[in-house]
Amino acid sequence: MNGVERSVIFDFGAVLFQWRPFELLQQVVPELAPNESAAKDLAARIFESFTPQSDWAQFDLGQVDEVALAQRIAHRIAAPVSQVRAVIDAIPGHLQPQRPTLDLLEQLRVAGHRLYFLSNMPKPYADALERDNAFLRHFEDGIFSGRVGLMKPAREIFELADRRFGLDPSKTVFIDDHVGNIQAAQQHGWQAVHFTDAPAVKVQLQATGWLVS
């Protein structure tokens, strides 16, 4: 394969940017999450595993704003709206770049691969990430769910990526931390690597010829 024709697509949360919801909740609302066990339970109730019909998925799709989201979640979990809103507002600051993945991104850039992103991310968070992270200019393009009204693992968002990025699926690899998204990408015809950590992904990319050992 010609190197310039290869495309690497990154997920953002828990891949390029840290996502540690249990830590976040213990820091922001310690009265609701006084320990890790309570934080795990609270995270499950707030985020509902980001399932397609969840409140948070509607936020990711741009169908509700922060105010409506806070009200919905507060009502559902019987918590003060102010505390739920504090969690919502704290997330952009929590999404800090992960250095090992940044290093991997740079290696792929130097190798000549086209770089893109595909992220389930609400518009306010997308705006903040673009404002605060100059390295995102290394991506040729990217799709945030909140700006297009589609989200992974729906088939339509992978089809949109093909059209918008001009992809050849056989020369595309997708890196994501959710198994369901990996499976959807593979069904679409992309190669895909399940992200656990950057060193493990690098080993897989080297084994399949995307990076030189």
C-alpha positions as YAML, in Angstrom:
chain: A
units: angstrom
residues:
- id: 1
  name: MET
  ca: [0.00, 0.00, 0.00]
- id: 2
  name: ASN
  ca: [1.10, 3.53, -0.68]
- id: 3
  name: GLY
  ca: [1.76, 5.20, 2.68]
- id: 4
  name: VAL
  ca: [-0.03, 8.43, 1.80]
- id: 5
  name: GLU
  ca: [-3.22, 6.48, 1.07]
- id: 6
  name: ARG
  ca: [-3.41, 4.90, 4.51]
- id: 7
  name: SER
  ca: [-5.79, 6.53, 6.96]
- id: 8
  name: VAL
  ca: [-5.79, 6.22, 10.74]
- id: 9
  name: ILE
  ca: [-8.91, 7.29, 12.63]
- id: 10
  name: PHE
  ca: [-8.80, 7.98, 16.36]
- id: 11
  name: ASP
  ca: [-11.51, 7.99, 18.96]
- id: 12
  name: PHE
  ca: [-11.06, 10.74, 21.56]
- id: 13
  name: GLY
  ca: [-12.42, 9.89, 25.03]
- id: 14
  name: ALA
  ca: [-10.25, 7.30, 26.84]
- id: 15
  name: VAL
  ca: [-8.00, 7.07, 23.76]
- id: 16
  name: LEU
  ca: [-6.47, 10.43, 22.90]
- id: 17
  name: PHE
  ca: [-7.90, 12.17, 25.96]
- id: 18
  name: GLN
  ca: [-8.19, 10.78, 29.46]
- id: 19
  name: TRP
  ca: [-11.61, 9.63, 30.60]
- id: 20
  name: ARG
  ca: [-11.72, 8.51, 34.22]
- id: 21
  name: PRO
  ca: [-15.30, 9.09, 35.34]
- id: 22
  name: PHE
  ca: [-14.90, 7.53, 38.78]
- id: 23
  name: GLU
  ca: [-12.07, 9.91, 39.64]
- id: 24
  name: LEU
  ca: [-13.97, 12.84, 38.15]
- id: 25
  name: LEU
  ca: [-17.07, 12.18, 40.24]
- id: 26
  name: GLN
  ca: [-15.11, 11.76, 43.46]
- id: 27
  name: GLN
  ca: [-13.42, 15.10, 42.82]
- id: 28
  name: VAL
  ca: [-16.45, 17.11, 41.70]
- id: 29
  name: VAL
  ca: [-19.27, 15.69, 43.84]
- id: 30
  name: PRO
  ca: [-17.60, 13.90, 46.77]
- id: 31
  name: GLU
  ca: [-20.84, 14.06, 48.74]
- id: 32
  name: LEU
  ca: [-22.46, 11.83, 46.09]
- id: 33
  name: ALA
  ca: [-19.35, 9.74, 45.41]
- id: 34
  name: PRO
  ca: [-17.40, 9.44, 48.68]
- id: 35
  name: ASN
  ca: [-15.52, 6.34, 47.53]
- id: 36
  name: GLU
  ca: [-14.78, 4.36, 44.37]
- id: 37
  name: SER
  ca: [-17.71, 2.00, 44.82]
- id: 38
  name: ALA
  ca: [-20.16, 4.87, 45.16]
- id: 39
  name: ALA
  ca: [-18.52, 6.62, 42.20]
- id: 40
  name: LYS
  ca: [-18.96, 3.55, 40.00]
- id: 41
  name: ASP
  ca: [-22.62, 3.34, 40.93]
- id: 42
  name: LEU
  ca: [-23.14, 7.05, 40.31]
- id: 43
  name: ALA
  ca: [-21.34, 6.88, 36.95]
- id: 44
  name: ALA
  ca: [-23.59, 4.03, 35.86]
- id: 45
  name: ARG
  ca: [-26.68, 6.05, 36.76]
- id: 46
  name: ILE
  ca: [-25.49, 9.30, 35.18]
- id: 47
  name: PHE
  ca: [-23.99, 8.00, 31.94]
- id: 48
  name: GLU
  ca: [-26.08, 4.81, 31.49]
- id: 49
  name: SER
  ca: [-23.17, 3.26, 29.56]
- id: 50
  name: PHE
  ca: [-23.84, 5.85, 26.82]
- id: 51
  name: THR
  ca: [-26.50, 3.57, 25.34]
- id: 52
  name: PRO
  ca: [-28.26, 5.01, 22.25]
- id: 53
  name: GLN
  ca: [-31.45, 6.05, 24.07]
- id: 54
  name: SER
  ca: [-29.72, 7.39, 27.19]
- id: 55
  name: ASP
  ca: [-29.88, 11.01, 28.28]
- id: 56
  name: TRP
  ca: [-26.17, 11.39, 27.63]
- id: 57
  name: ALA
  ca: [-26.47, 9.95, 24.12]
- id: 58
  name: GLN
  ca: [-29.03, 12.65, 23.35]
- id: 59
  name: PHE
  ca: [-26.46, 15.20, 24.51]
- id: 60
  name: ASP
  ca: [-23.79, 13.58, 22.34]
- id: 61
  name: LEU
  ca: [-26.17, 13.80, 19.38]
- id: 62
  name: GLY
  ca: [-26.88, 17.49, 19.94]
- id: 63
  name: GLN
  ca: [-30.54, 16.87, 20.77]
- id: 64
  name: VAL
  ca: [-30.40, 18.38, 24.27]
- id: 65
  name: ASP
  ca: [-28.22, 21.10, 25.77]
- id: 66
  name: GLU
  ca: [-26.44, 21.20, 29.11]
- id: 67
  name: VAL
  ca: [-29.41, 22.73, 30.93]
- id: 68
  name: ALA
  ca: [-31.88, 20.10, 29.74]
- id: 69
  name: LEU
  ca: [-29.37, 17.31, 30.33]
- id: 70
  name: ALA
  ca: [-28.79, 18.37, 33.93]
- id: 71
  name: GLN
  ca: [-32.52, 18.54, 34.59]
- id: 72
  name: ARG
  ca: [-33.17, 15.12, 33.05]
- id: 73
  name: ILE
  ca: [-30.41, 13.39, 34.96]
- id: 74
  name: ALA
  ca: [-31.18, 15.13, 38.25]
- id: 75
  name: HIS
  ca: [-34.81, 14.05, 38.01]
- id: 76
  name: ARG
  ca: [-33.90, 10.48, 37.07]
- id: 77
  name: ILE
  ca: [-31.30, 9.90, 39.81]
- id: 78
  name: ALA
  ca: [-32.91, 12.16, 42.44]
- id: 79
  name: ALA
  ca: [-29.91, 14.46, 42.82]
- id: 80
  name: PRO
  ca: [-29.68, 18.27, 42.98]
- id: 81
  name: VAL
  ca: [-29.55, 19.87, 39.54]
- id: 82
  name: SER
  ca: [-26.61, 22.00, 40.69]
- id: 83
  name: GLN
  ca: [-24.50, 18.94, 41.43]
- id: 84
  name: VAL
  ca: [-25.32, 17.27, 38.12]
- id: 85
  name: ARG
  ca: [-24.52, 20.50, 36.30]
- id: 86
  name: ALA
  ca: [-21.19, 20.68, 38.14]
- id: 87
  name: VAL
  ca: [-20.30, 17.27, 36.71]
- id: 88
  name: ILE
  ca: [-21.33, 18.29, 33.20]
- id: 89
  name: ASP
  ca: [-19.31, 21.51, 33.39]
- id: 90
  name: ALA
  ca: [-16.21, 19.77, 34.78]
- id: 91
  name: ILE
  ca: [-15.79, 17.31, 31.93]
- id: 92
  name: PRO
  ca: [-14.03, 19.56, 29.37]
- id: 93
  name: GLY
  ca: [-11.30, 20.29, 31.89]
- id: 94
  name: HIS
  ca: [-11.04, 16.60, 32.72]
- id: 95
  name: LEU
  ca: [-10.42, 15.63, 29.09]
- id: 96
  name: GLN
  ca: [-6.66, 16.10, 29.12]
- id: 97
  name: PRO
  ca: [-4.41, 14.66, 26.38]
- id: 98
  name: GLN
  ca: [-2.79, 11.31, 27.14]
- id: 99
  name: ARG
  ca: [0.94, 11.60, 26.42]
- id: 100
  name: PRO
  ca: [1.50, 8.00, 25.25]
- id: 101
  name: THR
  ca: [-1.28, 8.34, 22.67]
- id: 102
  name: LEU
  ca: [0.05, 11.72, 21.57]
- id: 103
  name: ASP
  ca: [3.42, 10.07, 20.96]
- id: 104
  name: LEU
  ca: [1.71, 7.35, 18.90]
- id: 105
  name: LEU
  ca: [-0.16, 9.99, 16.93]
- id: 106
  name: GLU
  ca: [3.12, 11.73, 16.12]
- id: 107
  name: GLN
  ca: [4.72, 8.48, 14.98]
- id: 108
  name: LEU
  ca: [1.81, 7.83, 12.64]
- id: 109
  name: ARG
  ca: [2.01, 11.39, 11.32]
- id: 110
  name: VAL
  ca: [5.75, 11.05, 10.62]
- id: 111
  name: ALA
  ca: [5.05, 7.73, 8.88]
- id: 112
  name: GLY
  ca: [2.92, 9.63, 6.39]
- id: 113
  name: HIS
  ca: [-0.52, 8.40, 7.34]
- id: 114
  name: ARG
  ca: [-3.60, 10.55, 6.94]
- id: 115
  name: LEU
  ca: [-5.01, 11.28, 10.40]
- id: 116
  name: TYR
  ca: [-8.69, 11.71, 11.27]
- id: 117
  name: PHE
  ca: [-10.91, 11.44, 14.32]
- id: 118
  name: LEU
  ca: [-14.39, 10.05, 14.94]
- id: 119
  name: SER
  ca: [-15.74, 10.96, 18.35]
- id: 120
  name: ASN
  ca: [-19.02, 10.73, 20.22]
- id: 121
  name: MET
  ca: [-18.73, 14.20, 21.69]
- id: 122
  name: PRO
  ca: [-21.33, 16.92, 22.34]
- id: 123
  name: LYS
  ca: [-20.77, 20.24, 20.61]
- id: 124
  name: PRO
  ca: [-19.79, 22.26, 23.74]
- id: 125
  name: TYR
  ca: [-17.04, 19.76, 24.57]
- id: 126
  name: ALA
  ca: [-15.93, 19.60, 20.93]
- id: 127
  name: ASP
  ca: [-15.60, 23.38, 20.88]
- id: 128
  name: ALA
  ca: [-13.53, 23.33, 24.07]
- id: 129
  name: LEU
  ca: [-11.21, 20.57, 22.83]
- id: 130
  name: GLU
  ca: [-10.52, 22.40, 19.58]
- id: 131
  name: ARG
  ca: [-9.91, 25.66, 21.42]
- id: 132
  name: ASP
  ca: [-7.54, 24.20, 24.00]
- id: 133
  name: ASN
  ca: [-5.52, 21.63, 22.03]
- id: 134
  name: ALA
  ca: [-3.36, 23.00, 19.22]
- id: 135
  name: PHE
  ca: [-2.12, 19.51, 18.29]
- id: 136
  name: LEU
  ca: [-5.53, 18.76, 16.76]
- id: 137
  name: ARG
  ca: [-4.31, 20.63, 13.68]
- id: 138
  name: HIS
  ca: [-2.40, 17.46, 12.79]
- id: 139
  name: PHE
  ca: [-5.72, 15.85, 11.88]
- id: 140
  name: GLU
  ca: [-6.83, 16.43, 8.30]
- id: 141
  name: ASP
  ca: [-10.46, 16.34, 9.43]
- id: 142
  name: GLY
  ca: [-12.70, 14.82, 12.04]
- id: 143
  name: ILE
  ca: [-16.29, 14.16, 13.00]
- id: 144
  name: PHE
  ca: [-17.92, 15.01, 16.32]
- id: 145
  name: SER
  ca: [-21.30, 13.38, 16.89]
- id: 146
  name: GLY
  ca: [-22.81, 16.57, 18.27]
- id: 147
  name: ARG
  ca: [-22.16, 18.41, 15.02]
- id: 148
  name: VAL
  ca: [-23.58, 15.80, 12.65]
- id: 149
  name: GLY
  ca: [-26.42, 14.26, 14.65]
- id: 150
  name: LEU
  ca: [-24.98, 10.76, 14.30]
- id: 151
  name: MET
  ca: [-23.00, 8.65, 16.73]
- id: 152
  name: LYS
  ca: [-21.06, 5.42, 16.90]
- id: 153
  name: PRO
  ca: [-21.81, 2.57, 16.50]
- id: 154
  name: ALA
  ca: [-24.49, 3.55, 13.96]
- id: 155
  name: ARG
  ca: [-23.62, 2.48, 10.43]
- id: 156
  name: GLU
  ca: [-24.45, 5.95, 9.10]
- id: 157
  name: ILE
  ca: [-21.57, 7.69, 10.87]
- id: 158
  name: PHE
  ca: [-19.04, 5.30, 9.32]
- id: 159
  name: GLU
  ca: [-20.59, 5.91, 5.91]
- id: 160
  name: LEU
  ca: [-20.34, 9.65, 6.51]
- id: 161
  name: ALA
  ca: [-16.67, 9.28, 7.42]
- id: 162
  name: ASP
  ca: [-16.00, 7.38, 4.19]
- id: 163
  name: ARG
  ca: [-17.57, 10.14, 2.12]
- id: 164
  name: ARG
  ca: [-16.21, 13.11, 4.02]
- id: 165
  name: PHE
  ca: [-12.65, 11.83, 4.43]
- id: 166
  name: GLY
  ca: [-12.46, 10.11, 1.04]
- id: 167
  name: LEU
  ca: [-11.53, 6.80, 2.62]
- id: 168
  name: ASP
  ca: [-10.68, 3.47, 1.10]
- id: 169
  name: PRO
  ca: [-12.03, 1.15, 3.83]
- id: 170
  name: SER
  ca: [-9.40, -1.49, 3.06]
- id: 171
  name: LYS
  ca: [-6.70, 1.08, 3.79]
- id: 172
  name: THR
  ca: [-8.28, 2.47, 6.94]
- id: 173
  name: VAL
  ca: [-7.61, 1.55, 10.56]
- id: 174
  name: PHE
  ca: [-9.79, 2.73, 13.44]
- id: 175
  name: ILE
  ca: [-8.67, 2.97, 17.07]
- id: 176
  name: ASP
  ca: [-11.39, 2.99, 19.75]
- id: 177
  name: ASP
  ca: [-11.81, 1.78, 23.33]
- id: 178
  name: HIS
  ca: [-15.37, 0.44, 22.96]
- id: 179
  name: VAL
  ca: [-15.74, -3.09, 21.63]
- id: 180
  name: GLY
  ca: [-19.12, -2.27, 20.08]
- id: 181
  name: ASN
  ca: [-17.57, 0.52, 18.02]
- id: 182
  name: ILE
  ca: [-14.71, -1.75, 16.96]
- id: 183
  name: GLN
  ca: [-17.16, -4.40, 15.80]
- id: 184
  name: ALA
  ca: [-19.22, -1.83, 13.89]
- id: 185
  name: ALA
  ca: [-16.10, -0.51, 12.14]
- id: 186
  name: GLN
  ca: [-15.04, -4.02, 11.17]
- id: 187
  name: GLN
  ca: [-18.50, -4.80, 9.82]
- id: 188
  name: HIS
  ca: [-18.20, -1.63, 7.76]
- id: 189
  name: GLY
  ca: [-14.97, -2.93, 6.25]
- id: 190
  name: TRP
  ca: [-12.38, -0.98, 8.20]
- id: 191
  name: GLN
  ca: [-9.50, -2.52, 10.04]
- id: 192
  name: ALA
  ca: [-9.84, -1.77, 13.74]
- id: 193
  name: VAL
  ca: [-7.75, -1.93, 16.89]
- id: 194
  name: HIS
  ca: [-9.32, -2.12, 20.34]
- id: 195
  name: PHE
  ca: [-7.58, 0.47, 22.52]
- id: 196
  name: THR
  ca: [-6.45, -0.65, 25.95]
- id: 197
  name: ASP
  ca: [-3.31, 1.48, 26.08]
- id: 198
  name: ALA
  ca: [-1.04, 3.16, 23.55]
- id: 199
  name: PRO
  ca: [1.88, 0.69, 23.79]
- id: 200
  name: ALA
  ca: [-0.43, -2.25, 23.05]
- id: 201
  name: VAL
  ca: [-1.92, -0.44, 20.06]
- id: 202
  name: LYS
  ca: [1.56, 0.35, 18.77]
- id: 203
  name: VAL
  ca: [2.50, -3.34, 18.91]
- id: 204
  name: GLN
  ca: [-0.60, -4.23, 16.89]
- id: 205
  name: LEU
  ca: [0.07, -1.51, 14.33]
- id: 206
  name: GLN
  ca: [3.64, -2.74, 13.94]
- id: 207
  name: ALA
  ca: [2.46, -6.34, 13.54]
- id: 208
  name: THR
  ca: [0.09, -5.34, 10.74]
- id: 209
  name: GLY
  ca: [2.54, -3.08, 8.92]
- id: 210
  name: TRP
  ca: [1.12, 0.30, 9.85]
- id: 211
  name: LEU
  ca: [4.26, 1.23, 11.76]
- id: 212
  name: VAL
  ca: [7.84, 0.07, 11.36]
- id: 213
  name: SER
  ca: [9.20, -1.72, 14.41]
...
